[in-house]
mmCIF file of N, CA and C in Angstrom:
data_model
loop_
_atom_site.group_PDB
_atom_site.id
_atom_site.type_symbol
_atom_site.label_atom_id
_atom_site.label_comp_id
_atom_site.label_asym_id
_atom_site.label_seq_id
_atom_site.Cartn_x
_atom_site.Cartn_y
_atom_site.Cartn_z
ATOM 1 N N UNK L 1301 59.169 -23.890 35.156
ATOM 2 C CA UNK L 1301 59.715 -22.554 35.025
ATOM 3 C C UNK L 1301 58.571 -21.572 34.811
ATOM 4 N N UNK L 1302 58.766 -20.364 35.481
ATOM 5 C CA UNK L 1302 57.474 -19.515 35.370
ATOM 6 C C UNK L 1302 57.914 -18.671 33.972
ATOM 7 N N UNK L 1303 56.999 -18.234 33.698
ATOM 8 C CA UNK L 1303 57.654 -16.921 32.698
ATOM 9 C C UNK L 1303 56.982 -15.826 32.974
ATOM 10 N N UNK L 1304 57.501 -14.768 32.649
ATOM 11 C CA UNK L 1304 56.916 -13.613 33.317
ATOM 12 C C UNK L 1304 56.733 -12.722 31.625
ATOM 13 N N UNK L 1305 55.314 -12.072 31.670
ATOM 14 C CA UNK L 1305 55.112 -10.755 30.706
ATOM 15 C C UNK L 1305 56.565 -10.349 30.576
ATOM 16 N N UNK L 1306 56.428 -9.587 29.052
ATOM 17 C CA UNK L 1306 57.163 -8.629 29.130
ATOM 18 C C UNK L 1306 56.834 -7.535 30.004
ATOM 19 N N UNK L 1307 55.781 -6.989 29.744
ATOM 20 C CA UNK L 1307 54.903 -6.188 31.168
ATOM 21 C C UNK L 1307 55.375 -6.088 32.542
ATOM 22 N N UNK L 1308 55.292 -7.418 32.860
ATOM 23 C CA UNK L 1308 55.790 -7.468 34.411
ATOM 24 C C UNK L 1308 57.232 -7.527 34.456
ATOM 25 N N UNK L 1309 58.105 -7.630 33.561
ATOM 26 C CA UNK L 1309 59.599 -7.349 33.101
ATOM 27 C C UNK L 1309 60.048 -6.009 33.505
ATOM 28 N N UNK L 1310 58.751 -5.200 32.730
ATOM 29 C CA UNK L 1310 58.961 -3.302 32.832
ATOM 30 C C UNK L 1310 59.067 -2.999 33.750
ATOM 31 N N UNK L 1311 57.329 -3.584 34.279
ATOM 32 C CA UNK L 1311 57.506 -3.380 35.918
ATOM 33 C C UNK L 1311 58.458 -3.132 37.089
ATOM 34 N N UNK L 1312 58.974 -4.530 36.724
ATOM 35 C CA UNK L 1312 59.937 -4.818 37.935
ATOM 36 C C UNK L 1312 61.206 -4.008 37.635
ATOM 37 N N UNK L 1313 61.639 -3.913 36.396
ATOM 38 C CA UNK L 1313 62.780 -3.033 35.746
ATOM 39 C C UNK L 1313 62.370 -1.725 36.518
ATOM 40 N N UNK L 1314 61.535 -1.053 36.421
ATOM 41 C CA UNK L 1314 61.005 -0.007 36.916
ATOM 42 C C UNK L 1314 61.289 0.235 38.386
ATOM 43 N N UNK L 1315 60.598 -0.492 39.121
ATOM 44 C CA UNK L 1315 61.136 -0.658 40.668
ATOM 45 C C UNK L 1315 62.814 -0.774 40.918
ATOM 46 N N UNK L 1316 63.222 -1.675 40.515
ATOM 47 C CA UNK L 1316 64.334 -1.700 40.384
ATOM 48 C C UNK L 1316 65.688 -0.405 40.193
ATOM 49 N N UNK L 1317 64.961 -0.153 39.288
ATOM 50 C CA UNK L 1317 65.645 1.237 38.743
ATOM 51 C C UNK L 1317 65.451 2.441 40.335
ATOM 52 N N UNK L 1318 64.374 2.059 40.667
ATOM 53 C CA UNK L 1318 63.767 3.220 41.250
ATOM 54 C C UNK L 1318 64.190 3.242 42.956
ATOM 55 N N UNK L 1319 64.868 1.956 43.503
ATOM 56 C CA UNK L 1319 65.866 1.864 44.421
ATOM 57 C C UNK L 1319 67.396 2.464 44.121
ATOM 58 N N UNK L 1320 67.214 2.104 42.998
ATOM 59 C CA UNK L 1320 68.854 2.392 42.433
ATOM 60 C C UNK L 1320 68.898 3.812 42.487
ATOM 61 N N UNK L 1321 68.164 4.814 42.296
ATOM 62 C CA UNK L 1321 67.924 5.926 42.193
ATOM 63 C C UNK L 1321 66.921 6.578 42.988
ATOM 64 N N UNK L 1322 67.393 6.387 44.448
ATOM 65 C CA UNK L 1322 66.392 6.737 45.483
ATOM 66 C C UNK L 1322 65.875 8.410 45.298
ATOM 67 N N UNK L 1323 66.826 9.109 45.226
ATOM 68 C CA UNK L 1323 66.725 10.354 45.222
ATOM 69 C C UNK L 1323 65.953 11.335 43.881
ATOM 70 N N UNK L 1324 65.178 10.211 43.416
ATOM 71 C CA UNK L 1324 64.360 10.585 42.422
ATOM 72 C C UNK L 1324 63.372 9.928 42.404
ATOM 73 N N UNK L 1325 61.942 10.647 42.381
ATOM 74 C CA UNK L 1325 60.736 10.189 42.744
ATOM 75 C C UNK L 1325 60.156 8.890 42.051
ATOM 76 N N UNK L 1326 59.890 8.244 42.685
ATOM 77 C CA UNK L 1326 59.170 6.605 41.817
ATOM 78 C C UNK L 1326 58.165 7.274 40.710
ATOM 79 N N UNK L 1327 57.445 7.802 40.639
ATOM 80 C CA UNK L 1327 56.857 8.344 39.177
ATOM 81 C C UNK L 1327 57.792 8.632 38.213
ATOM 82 N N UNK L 1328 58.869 9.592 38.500
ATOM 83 C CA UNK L 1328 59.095 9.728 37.644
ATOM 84 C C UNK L 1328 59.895 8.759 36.768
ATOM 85 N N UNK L 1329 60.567 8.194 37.995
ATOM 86 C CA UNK L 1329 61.475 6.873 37.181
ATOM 87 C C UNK L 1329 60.426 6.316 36.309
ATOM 88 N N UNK L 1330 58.742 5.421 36.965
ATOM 89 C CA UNK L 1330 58.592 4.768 36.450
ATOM 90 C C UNK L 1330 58.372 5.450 34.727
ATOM 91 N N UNK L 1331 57.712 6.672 34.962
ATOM 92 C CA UNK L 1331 57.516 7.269 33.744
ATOM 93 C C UNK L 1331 58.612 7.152 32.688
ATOM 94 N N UNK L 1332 59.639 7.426 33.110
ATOM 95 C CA UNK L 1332 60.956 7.399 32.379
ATOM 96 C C UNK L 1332 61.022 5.944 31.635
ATOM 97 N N UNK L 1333 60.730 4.647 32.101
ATOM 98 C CA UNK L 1333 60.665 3.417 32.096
ATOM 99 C C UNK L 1333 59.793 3.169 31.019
ATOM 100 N N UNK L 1334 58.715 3.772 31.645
ATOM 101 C CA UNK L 1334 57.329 3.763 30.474
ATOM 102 C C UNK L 1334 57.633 4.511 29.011
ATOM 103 N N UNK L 1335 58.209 5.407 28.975
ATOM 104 C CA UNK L 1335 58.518 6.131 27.982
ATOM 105 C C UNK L 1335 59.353 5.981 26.900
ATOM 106 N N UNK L 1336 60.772 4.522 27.487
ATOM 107 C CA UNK L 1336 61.366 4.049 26.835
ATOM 108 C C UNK L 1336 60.715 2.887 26.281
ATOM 109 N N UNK L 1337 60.329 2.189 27.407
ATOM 110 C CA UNK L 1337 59.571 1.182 26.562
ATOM 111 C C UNK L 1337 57.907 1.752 25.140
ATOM 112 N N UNK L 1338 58.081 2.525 25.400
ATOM 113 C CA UNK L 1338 56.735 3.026 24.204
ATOM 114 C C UNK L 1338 57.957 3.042 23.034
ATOM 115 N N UNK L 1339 58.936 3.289 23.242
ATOM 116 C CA UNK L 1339 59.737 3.204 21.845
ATOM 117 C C UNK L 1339 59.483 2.576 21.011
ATOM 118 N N UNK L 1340 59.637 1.571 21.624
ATOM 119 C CA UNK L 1340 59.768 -0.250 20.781
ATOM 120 C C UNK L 1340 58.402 -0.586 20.674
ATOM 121 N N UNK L 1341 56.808 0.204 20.616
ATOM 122 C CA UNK L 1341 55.694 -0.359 20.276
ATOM 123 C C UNK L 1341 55.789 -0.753 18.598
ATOM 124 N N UNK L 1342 55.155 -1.849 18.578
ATOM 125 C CA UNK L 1342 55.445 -2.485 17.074
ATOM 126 C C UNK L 1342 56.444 -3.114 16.549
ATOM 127 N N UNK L 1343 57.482 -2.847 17.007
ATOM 128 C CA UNK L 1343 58.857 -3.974 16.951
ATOM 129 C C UNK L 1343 58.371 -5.283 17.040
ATOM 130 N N UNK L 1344 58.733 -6.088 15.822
ATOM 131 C CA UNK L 1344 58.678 -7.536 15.682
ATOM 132 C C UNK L 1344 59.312 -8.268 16.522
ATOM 133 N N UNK L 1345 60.516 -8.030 16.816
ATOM 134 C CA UNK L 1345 61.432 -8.979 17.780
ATOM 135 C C UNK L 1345 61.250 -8.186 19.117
ATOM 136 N N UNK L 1346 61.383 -8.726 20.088
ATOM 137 C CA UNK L 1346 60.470 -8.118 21.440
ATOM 138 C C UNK L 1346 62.027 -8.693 21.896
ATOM 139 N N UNK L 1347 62.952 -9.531 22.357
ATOM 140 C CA UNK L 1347 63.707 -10.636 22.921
ATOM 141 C C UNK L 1347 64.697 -9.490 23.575
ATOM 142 N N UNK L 1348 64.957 -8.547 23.324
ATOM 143 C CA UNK L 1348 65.886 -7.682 23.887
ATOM 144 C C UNK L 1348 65.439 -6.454 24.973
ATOM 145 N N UNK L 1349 64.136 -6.220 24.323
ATOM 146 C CA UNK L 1349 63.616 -4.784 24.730
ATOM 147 C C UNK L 1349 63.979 -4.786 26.165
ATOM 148 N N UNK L 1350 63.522 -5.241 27.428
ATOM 149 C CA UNK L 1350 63.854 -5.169 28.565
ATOM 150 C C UNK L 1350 65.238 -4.605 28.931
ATOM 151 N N UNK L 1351 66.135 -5.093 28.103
ATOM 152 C CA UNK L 1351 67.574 -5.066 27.832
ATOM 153 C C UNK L 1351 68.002 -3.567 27.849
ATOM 154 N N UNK L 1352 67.636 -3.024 26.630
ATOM 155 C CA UNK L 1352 67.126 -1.881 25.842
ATOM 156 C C UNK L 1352 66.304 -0.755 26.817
ATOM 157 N N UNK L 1353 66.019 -1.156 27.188
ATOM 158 C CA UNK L 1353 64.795 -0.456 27.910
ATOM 159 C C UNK L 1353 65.691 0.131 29.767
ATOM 160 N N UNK L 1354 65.891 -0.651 30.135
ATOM 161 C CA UNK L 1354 67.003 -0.388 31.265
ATOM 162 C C UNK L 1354 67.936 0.575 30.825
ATOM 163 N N UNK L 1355 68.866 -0.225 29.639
ATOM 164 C CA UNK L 1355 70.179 0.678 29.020
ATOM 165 C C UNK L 1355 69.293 2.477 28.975
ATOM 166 N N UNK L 1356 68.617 2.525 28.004
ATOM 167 C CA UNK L 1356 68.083 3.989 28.134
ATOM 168 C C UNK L 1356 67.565 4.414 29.056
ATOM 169 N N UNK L 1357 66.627 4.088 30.443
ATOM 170 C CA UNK L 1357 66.251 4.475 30.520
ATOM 171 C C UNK L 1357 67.842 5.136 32.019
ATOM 172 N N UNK L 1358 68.448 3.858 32.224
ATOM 173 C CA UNK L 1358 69.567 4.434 33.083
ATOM 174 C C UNK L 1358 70.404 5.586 32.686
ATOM 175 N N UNK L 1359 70.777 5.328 31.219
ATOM 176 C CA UNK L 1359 71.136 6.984 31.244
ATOM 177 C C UNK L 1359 70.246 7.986 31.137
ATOM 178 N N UNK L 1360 69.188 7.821 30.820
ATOM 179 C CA UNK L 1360 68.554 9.247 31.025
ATOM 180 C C UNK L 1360 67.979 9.582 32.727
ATOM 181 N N UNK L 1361 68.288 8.622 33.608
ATOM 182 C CA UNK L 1361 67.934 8.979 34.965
ATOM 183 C C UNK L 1361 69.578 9.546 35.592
ATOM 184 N N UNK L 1362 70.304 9.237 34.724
ATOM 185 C CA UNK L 1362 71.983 10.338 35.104
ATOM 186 C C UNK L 1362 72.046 11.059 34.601
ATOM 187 N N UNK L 1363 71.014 11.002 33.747
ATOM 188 C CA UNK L 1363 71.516 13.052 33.526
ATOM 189 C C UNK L 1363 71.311 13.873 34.461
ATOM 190 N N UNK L 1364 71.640 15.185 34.490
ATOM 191 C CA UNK L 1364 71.402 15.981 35.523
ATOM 192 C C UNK L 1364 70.147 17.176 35.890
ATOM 193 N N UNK L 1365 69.472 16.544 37.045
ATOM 194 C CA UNK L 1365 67.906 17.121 36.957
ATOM 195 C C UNK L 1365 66.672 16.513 36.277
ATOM 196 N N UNK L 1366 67.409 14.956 36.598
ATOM 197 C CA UNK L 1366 66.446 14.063 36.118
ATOM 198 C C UNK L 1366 65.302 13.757 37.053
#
């Protein structure tokens, strides 16, 4: 079984997101991505963040004039 970074988790969360939401520029998604995940710097339990990190960052790419 491979395991992948949390890192490369973001990553791909990032891309991901950023098909889902064609009509908004890949920077900014990824930024958006990046920005949620800086939340959780220092958090002891890491096991969710990816989780976490999607959930916010999808609603803040529906808001309007995102």
């Amino acid at each position: 079984m491979i395991e992948l970074s949390e890192q490369q988790i973001i990553d791909e969360l990032a891309q991901r997101l950023a098909g889902q939401h064609s009509l908004i520029e890949l920077a900014h998604v990824t930024r958006v991505v990046h920005d949620e995940y800086a939340r959780f710097d220092g958090r002891p339990i890491r096991d969710f963040i990816p989780l976490f990190v999607e959930r916010n960052a999808t609603k803040e790419l529906a808001k309007p004039g995102a």
